[in-house]
């Protein structure tokens, strides 16, 4: 083979690798069904690519833990995390920063829902009538589907959920929590209020079978978190440009898919209460 042909062959091998290296990749915690996430974040990838002037790719993951692992291993450089998963990821990747959160994420909340066959009614506090029921959280790593609901259960009853309920499960995501409580597979569950409201609006919830019985106090939740080394890979000021692009996401269709009214600045300090709560109930190492 001639020198020119050898150089050409090497170039063709190297170019795909360089193209991949120049791709800005993000993921999101799988808090709803995969088709909904693909639709939402495929549009976000197109938007960010246009704003940042680089190829942007969304890759789905199967679990909250997988999202954190992908972020830690630099398989993704940006992630749409929940409050707890964001705290966990930033602890593993020094220098990573929370950039933006939904306007609503400043005061997020969880719903406790119950199958109507239990006779449980909406109330201003958690009732002793919950004791002995079956209960499902969402994902084990979910802020709104596990961390904060467990915190308030422990605060109310002074014991772990396994001691309050006859059986405790983890559905994996909020949509499945609603489905499992509605079907009676579990009598009670904890769910992200935004997913409940969206599915209620879409006619997916039968309120003759499942209802909201209690709403938690508010807390900070979802946010976009970026790795601290993105400027080294994509150029000086890239992190600031990502934040600007997220804050300038104004397309009503894009925002409605989250659903969020807008995105506002976020910082790591905003999630101090989440970190403290996770430590208090043993979900984070000291």
CSV table of C-alpha atoms in Angstrom, one decimal:
chain,number,residue,atom,x,y,z
A,1,UNK,CA,0.0,0.0,0.0
A,2,UNK,CA,1.3,3.5,-0.9
A,3,UNK,CA,2.1,6.0,1.8
A,4,UNK,CA,-0.8,8.2,0.6
A,5,UNK,CA,-3.2,5.3,0.7
A,6,UNK,CA,-2.0,4.4,4.2
A,7,UNK,CA,-2.4,7.9,5.4
A,8,UNK,CA,-5.9,8.0,3.9
A,9,UNK,CA,-6.9,4.8,5.6
A,10,UNK,CA,-5.6,6.1,9.0
A,11,UNK,CA,-7.5,9.3,8.5
A,12,UNK,CA,-10.8,7.4,7.8
A,13,UNK,CA,-10.3,5.4,10.9
A,14,UNK,CA,-9.6,8.5,13.0
A,15,UNK,CA,-12.4,10.7,11.8
A,16,UNK,CA,-15.3,8.8,13.3
A,17,UNK,CA,-13.4,8.8,16.7
A,18,UNK,CA,-12.9,12.6,16.4
A,19,UNK,CA,-16.5,13.1,15.5
A,20,UNK,CA,-17.6,11.1,18.5
A,21,UNK,CA,-15.2,13.0,20.8
A,22,UNK,CA,-16.8,16.3,19.6
A,23,UNK,CA,-20.3,15.1,20.4
A,24,UNK,CA,-21.8,16.6,23.5
A,25,UNK,CA,-23.9,13.8,25.1
A,26,UNK,CA,-26.6,14.0,27.8
A,27,UNK,CA,-29.0,11.7,29.5
A,28,UNK,CA,-31.9,11.9,32.0
A,29,UNK,CA,-33.2,9.9,34.9
A,30,UNK,CA,-35.9,7.5,33.6
A,31,UNK,CA,-38.7,8.9,35.7
A,32,UNK,CA,-41.4,8.1,33.1
A,33,UNK,CA,-42.0,5.7,30.2
A,34,UNK,CA,-39.2,5.5,27.7
A,35,UNK,CA,-41.3,6.7,24.7
A,36,UNK,CA,-42.2,9.9,26.5
A,37,UNK,CA,-38.5,10.5,27.4
A,38,UNK,CA,-37.3,9.8,23.8
A,39,UNK,CA,-39.8,12.3,22.4
A,40,UNK,CA,-38.9,15.0,25.0
A,41,UNK,CA,-35.2,14.7,25.0
A,42,UNK,CA,-34.8,14.2,21.2
A,43,UNK,CA,-36.3,17.6,20.8
A,44,UNK,CA,-34.0,19.0,23.5
A,45,UNK,CA,-30.9,17.5,21.7
A,46,UNK,CA,-31.9,19.3,18.5
A,47,UNK,CA,-32.4,22.6,20.3
A,48,UNK,CA,-29.1,22.4,22.1
A,49,UNK,CA,-27.2,21.4,19.0
A,50,UNK,CA,-28.5,24.5,17.2
A,51,UNK,CA,-27.7,26.7,20.2
A,52,UNK,CA,-24.2,25.4,20.9
A,53,UNK,CA,-23.0,24.7,17.4
A,54,UNK,CA,-21.9,21.2,18.2
A,55,UNK,CA,-23.5,17.8,17.7
A,56,UNK,CA,-25.6,17.0,20.7
A,57,UNK,CA,-26.9,13.5,21.4
A,58,UNK,CA,-29.4,12.2,24.0
A,59,UNK,CA,-28.8,8.6,25.2
A,60,UNK,CA,-31.5,6.9,27.4
A,61,UNK,CA,-30.6,4.9,30.5
A,62,UNK,CA,-32.5,2.1,32.3
A,63,UNK,CA,-32.2,3.3,35.9
A,64,UNK,CA,-31.3,6.3,38.1
A,65,UNK,CA,-28.1,4.5,39.0
A,66,UNK,CA,-27.2,4.1,35.4
A,67,UNK,CA,-27.6,7.8,34.8
A,68,UNK,CA,-25.2,8.6,37.6
A,69,UNK,CA,-22.7,6.0,36.4
A,70,UNK,CA,-22.7,7.4,32.9
A,71,UNK,CA,-22.1,10.9,34.3
A,72,UNK,CA,-19.3,9.6,36.5
A,73,UNK,CA,-17.6,7.8,33.6
A,74,UNK,CA,-17.9,10.8,31.2
A,75,UNK,CA,-20.1,8.8,28.9
A,76,UNK,CA,-22.4,11.8,29.2
A,77,UNK,CA,-21.4,15.4,30.1
A,78,UNK,CA,-24.8,16.8,31.0
A,79,UNK,CA,-27.7,15.2,32.8
A,80,UNK,CA,-31.3,16.0,33.8
A,81,UNK,CA,-31.2,14.7,37.3
A,82,UNK,CA,-33.6,14.6,40.2
A,83,UNK,CA,-32.5,16.3,43.5
A,84,UNK,CA,-31.0,13.2,45.0
A,85,UNK,CA,-29.4,11.8,41.9
A,86,UNK,CA,-27.9,15.2,41.2
A,87,UNK,CA,-26.3,15.3,44.6
A,88,UNK,CA,-25.0,11.8,44.2
A,89,UNK,CA,-23.5,12.6,40.8
A,90,UNK,CA,-21.8,15.8,41.9
A,91,UNK,CA,-20.2,14.1,44.9
A,92,UNK,CA,-18.7,11.5,42.5
A,93,UNK,CA,-17.5,14.1,39.9
A,94,UNK,CA,-15.7,17.0,41.6
A,95,UNK,CA,-16.2,20.3,39.9
A,96,UNK,CA,-19.6,19.4,38.4
A,97,UNK,CA,-22.2,22.1,38.7
A,98,UNK,CA,-26.0,22.4,38.8
A,99,UNK,CA,-26.8,24.9,36.0
A,100,UNK,CA,-30.5,25.3,35.7
A,101,UNK,CA,-33.7,24.0,37.2
A,102,UNK,CA,-37.4,24.3,36.2
A,103,UNK,CA,-39.2,27.2,37.7
A,104,UNK,CA,-41.4,24.7,39.5
A,105,UNK,CA,-38.4,22.7,40.8
A,106,UNK,CA,-37.7,25.4,43.3
A,107,UNK,CA,-40.8,24.2,45.2
A,108,UNK,CA,-41.4,20.6,44.1
A,109,UNK,CA,-43.7,18.2,46.0
A,110,UNK,CA,-44.8,14.6,46.2
A,111,UNK,CA,-48.3,13.2,46.3
A,112,UNK,CA,-49.2,10.2,48.5
A,113,UNK,CA,-51.9,8.3,46.5
A,114,UNK,CA,-54.2,5.5,47.6
A,115,UNK,CA,-56.5,3.0,46.0
A,116,UNK,CA,-60.0,4.0,46.7
A,117,UNK,CA,-60.8,0.6,48.1
A,118,UNK,CA,-58.7,1.5,51.2
A,119,UNK,CA,-61.2,4.1,52.2
A,120,UNK,CA,-58.3,6.6,52.8
A,121,UNK,CA,-59.4,10.2,52.3
A,122,UNK,CA,-57.5,13.4,51.5
A,123,UNK,CA,-56.0,14.8,54.7
A,124,UNK,CA,-53.7,17.5,56.0
A,125,UNK,CA,-51.3,15.0,57.6
A,126,UNK,CA,-50.3,11.3,57.3
A,127,UNK,CA,-52.9,9.2,59.0
A,128,UNK,CA,-52.3,6.2,61.3
A,129,UNK,CA,-54.7,4.4,59.0
A,130,UNK,CA,-51.7,3.9,56.6
A,131,UNK,CA,-50.2,1.4,59.0
A,132,UNK,CA,-50.4,-2.2,57.8
A,133,UNK,CA,-51.1,-1.2,54.2
A,134,UNK,CA,-49.0,-2.2,51.2
A,135,UNK,CA,-46.9,0.7,49.8
A,136,UNK,CA,-44.8,1.4,46.8
A,137,UNK,CA,-42.1,4.0,46.2
A,138,UNK,CA,-40.9,4.9,42.7
A,139,UNK,CA,-37.2,4.4,41.9
A,140,UNK,CA,-34.9,3.8,44.9
A,141,UNK,CA,-32.9,6.8,43.7
A,142,UNK,CA,-35.9,9.1,43.2
A,143,UNK,CA,-36.2,12.4,45.2
A,144,UNK,CA,-39.9,12.8,44.8
A,145,UNK,CA,-40.7,9.1,44.6
A,146,UNK,CA,-38.6,7.9,47.5
A,147,UNK,CA,-36.3,10.3,49.4
A,148,UNK,CA,-38.7,12.9,50.5
A,149,UNK,CA,-41.7,10.6,51.0
A,150,UNK,CA,-39.5,8.4,53.2
A,151,UNK,CA,-38.3,11.4,55.1
A,152,UNK,CA,-41.9,12.4,56.0
A,153,UNK,CA,-42.9,8.9,56.8
A,154,UNK,CA,-40.1,8.6,59.3
A,155,UNK,CA,-40.9,12.0,60.7
A,156,UNK,CA,-44.6,11.1,61.2
A,157,UNK,CA,-44.2,7.6,62.5
A,158,UNK,CA,-40.7,7.5,64.0
A,159,UNK,CA,-39.9,4.3,62.2
A,160,UNK,CA,-38.7,2.9,58.8
A,161,UNK,CA,-41.3,2.4,56.1
A,162,UNK,CA,-40.8,-1.4,56.4
A,163,UNK,CA,-42.1,-1.1,60.0
A,164,UNK,CA,-45.1,1.0,59.0
A,165,UNK,CA,-46.4,-1.0,56.1
A,166,UNK,CA,-47.1,-4.7,55.6
A,167,UNK,CA,-45.1,-4.7,52.3
A,168,UNK,CA,-42.9,-2.1,50.6
A,169,UNK,CA,-42.0,-2.1,46.9
A,170,UNK,CA,-40.2,0.1,44.3
A,171,UNK,CA,-42.1,0.4,41.1
A,172,UNK,CA,-39.1,1.9,39.1
A,173,UNK,CA,-40.8,5.1,37.9
A,174,UNK,CA,-43.8,7.4,38.7
A,175,UNK,CA,-46.0,6.1,35.9
A,176,UNK,CA,-45.7,2.6,37.2
A,177,UNK,CA,-46.4,3.7,40.7
A,178,UNK,CA,-49.7,5.3,39.6
A,179,UNK,CA,-50.6,2.1,37.6
A,180,UNK,CA,-49.8,-0.2,40.5
A,181,UNK,CA,-51.8,1.7,43.0
A,182,UNK,CA,-54.7,2.2,40.6
A,183,UNK,CA,-54.8,-1.6,39.9
A,184,UNK,CA,-54.6,-2.4,43.6
A,185,UNK,CA,-51.2,-4.2,43.3
A,186,UNK,CA,-50.2,-1.8,46.1
A,187,UNK,CA,-52.7,0.1,48.3
A,188,UNK,CA,-50.7,3.3,48.7
A,189,UNK,CA,-47.8,4.9,46.9
A,190,UNK,CA,-45.7,8.1,46.6
A,191,UNK,CA,-45.4,9.9,43.3
A,192,UNK,CA,-44.0,13.0,41.6
A,193,UNK,CA,-46.9,15.5,41.5
A,194,UNK,CA,-46.0,16.7,38.0
A,195,UNK,CA,-46.3,13.2,36.5
A,196,UNK,CA,-49.6,12.7,38.3
A,197,UNK,CA,-51.0,16.0,37.0
A,198,UNK,CA,-49.8,15.3,33.5
A,199,UNK,CA,-51.3,11.8,33.4
A,200,UNK,CA,-54.5,13.1,35.0
A,201,UNK,CA,-54.8,15.7,32.2
A,202,UNK,CA,-54.2,13.1,29.6
A,203,UNK,CA,-57.0,10.9,30.9
A,204,UNK,CA,-54.7,8.1,32.1
A,205,UNK,CA,-55.9,8.1,35.7
A,206,UNK,CA,-59.2,6.7,36.9
A,207,UNK,CA,-60.0,8.8,39.9
A,208,UNK,CA,-62.7,6.3,40.9
A,209,UNK,CA,-59.9,3.9,41.6
A,210,UNK,CA,-57.0,6.1,42.9
A,211,UNK,CA,-56.8,9.4,44.6
A,212,UNK,CA,-54.4,11.8,46.2
A,213,UNK,CA,-54.5,11.6,50.0
A,214,UNK,CA,-51.7,13.9,51.1
A,215,UNK,CA,-49.2,16.4,49.7
A,216,UNK,CA,-45.7,16.9,51.1
A,217,UNK,CA,-44.2,20.3,51.9
A,218,UNK,CA,-42.2,21.7,49.1
A,219,UNK,CA,-38.5,21.0,48.4
A,220,UNK,CA,-35.9,21.6,45.5
A,221,UNK,CA,-35.8,18.9,42.9
A,222,UNK,CA,-34.9,18.4,39.3
A,223,UNK,CA,-32.0,20.2,37.7
A,224,UNK,CA,-29.5,20.1,34.8
A,225,UNK,CA,-26.0,19.2,36.0
A,226,UNK,CA,-22.8,19.5,33.9
A,227,UNK,CA,-19.4,18.0,34.4
A,228,UNK,CA,-16.7,20.4,35.5
A,229,UNK,CA,-14.3,19.5,32.7
A,230,UNK,CA,-16.5,20.4,29.7
A,231,UNK,CA,-14.6,23.6,28.9
A,232,UNK,CA,-11.4,21.5,28.5
A,233,UNK,CA,-13.1,19.4,25.9
A,234,UNK,CA,-15.4,21.8,24.1
A,235,UNK,CA,-13.6,25.1,24.5
A,236,UNK,CA,-13.4,28.0,27.0
A,237,UNK,CA,-16.8,29.3,28.1
A,238,UNK,CA,-18.7,26.2,26.9
A,239,UNK,CA,-20.2,25.6,30.3
A,240,UNK,CA,-21.6,29.1,30.4
A,241,UNK,CA,-23.0,28.7,26.9
A,242,UNK,CA,-24.8,25.5,28.0
A,243,UNK,CA,-26.3,27.3,31.0
A,244,UNK,CA,-27.4,30.2,28.7
A,245,UNK,CA,-29.0,27.8,26.2
A,246,UNK,CA,-30.9,26.0,29.0
A,247,UNK,CA,-32.1,29.3,30.5
A,248,UNK,CA,-33.2,30.6,27.0
A,249,UNK,CA,-35.3,27.5,26.3
A,250,UNK,CA,-38.5,29.4,25.5
A,251,UNK,CA,-40.3,27.1,23.0
A,252,UNK,CA,-43.7,26.4,24.6
A,253,UNK,CA,-43.7,22.9,23.0
A,254,UNK,CA,-40.3,22.1,24.5
A,255,UNK,CA,-41.3,23.4,28.0
A,256,UNK,CA,-44.6,21.7,27.9
A,257,UNK,CA,-42.9,18.3,27.4
A,258,UNK,CA,-41.2,18.5,30.8
A,259,UNK,CA,-43.7,20.2,31.8
A,260,UNK,CA,-42.1,23.4,33.1
A,261,UNK,CA,-43.0,27.1,32.9
A,262,UNK,CA,-39.4,28.0,32.3
A,263,UNK,CA,-35.9,27.3,33.4
A,264,UNK,CA,-34.1,29.4,36.1
A,265,UNK,CA,-30.5,29.5,37.4
A,266,UNK,CA,-29.5,26.8,39.9
A,267,UNK,CA,-26.5,26.1,42.0
A,268,UNK,CA,-25.1,23.2,44.0
A,269,UNK,CA,-26.0,25.1,47.2
A,270,UNK,CA,-29.7,24.9,46.3
A,271,UNK,CA,-29.6,21.2,47.0
A,272,UNK,CA,-28.1,21.4,50.4
A,273,UNK,CA,-31.5,20.4,52.0
A,274,UNK,CA,-31.7,17.3,49.8
A,275,UNK,CA,-28.1,16.3,50.7
A,276,UNK,CA,-28.9,16.7,54.4
A,277,UNK,CA,-32.1,14.7,54.2
A,278,UNK,CA,-30.3,11.9,52.3
A,279,UNK,CA,-27.6,11.7,55.0
A,280,UNK,CA,-30.2,11.7,57.7
A,281,UNK,CA,-32.0,8.6,56.5
A,282,UNK,CA,-28.8,6.8,55.4
A,283,UNK,CA,-28.9,7.2,51.6
A,284,UNK,CA,-25.5,9.0,51.4
A,285,UNK,CA,-22.2,8.2,53.0
A,286,UNK,CA,-21.0,10.8,55.4
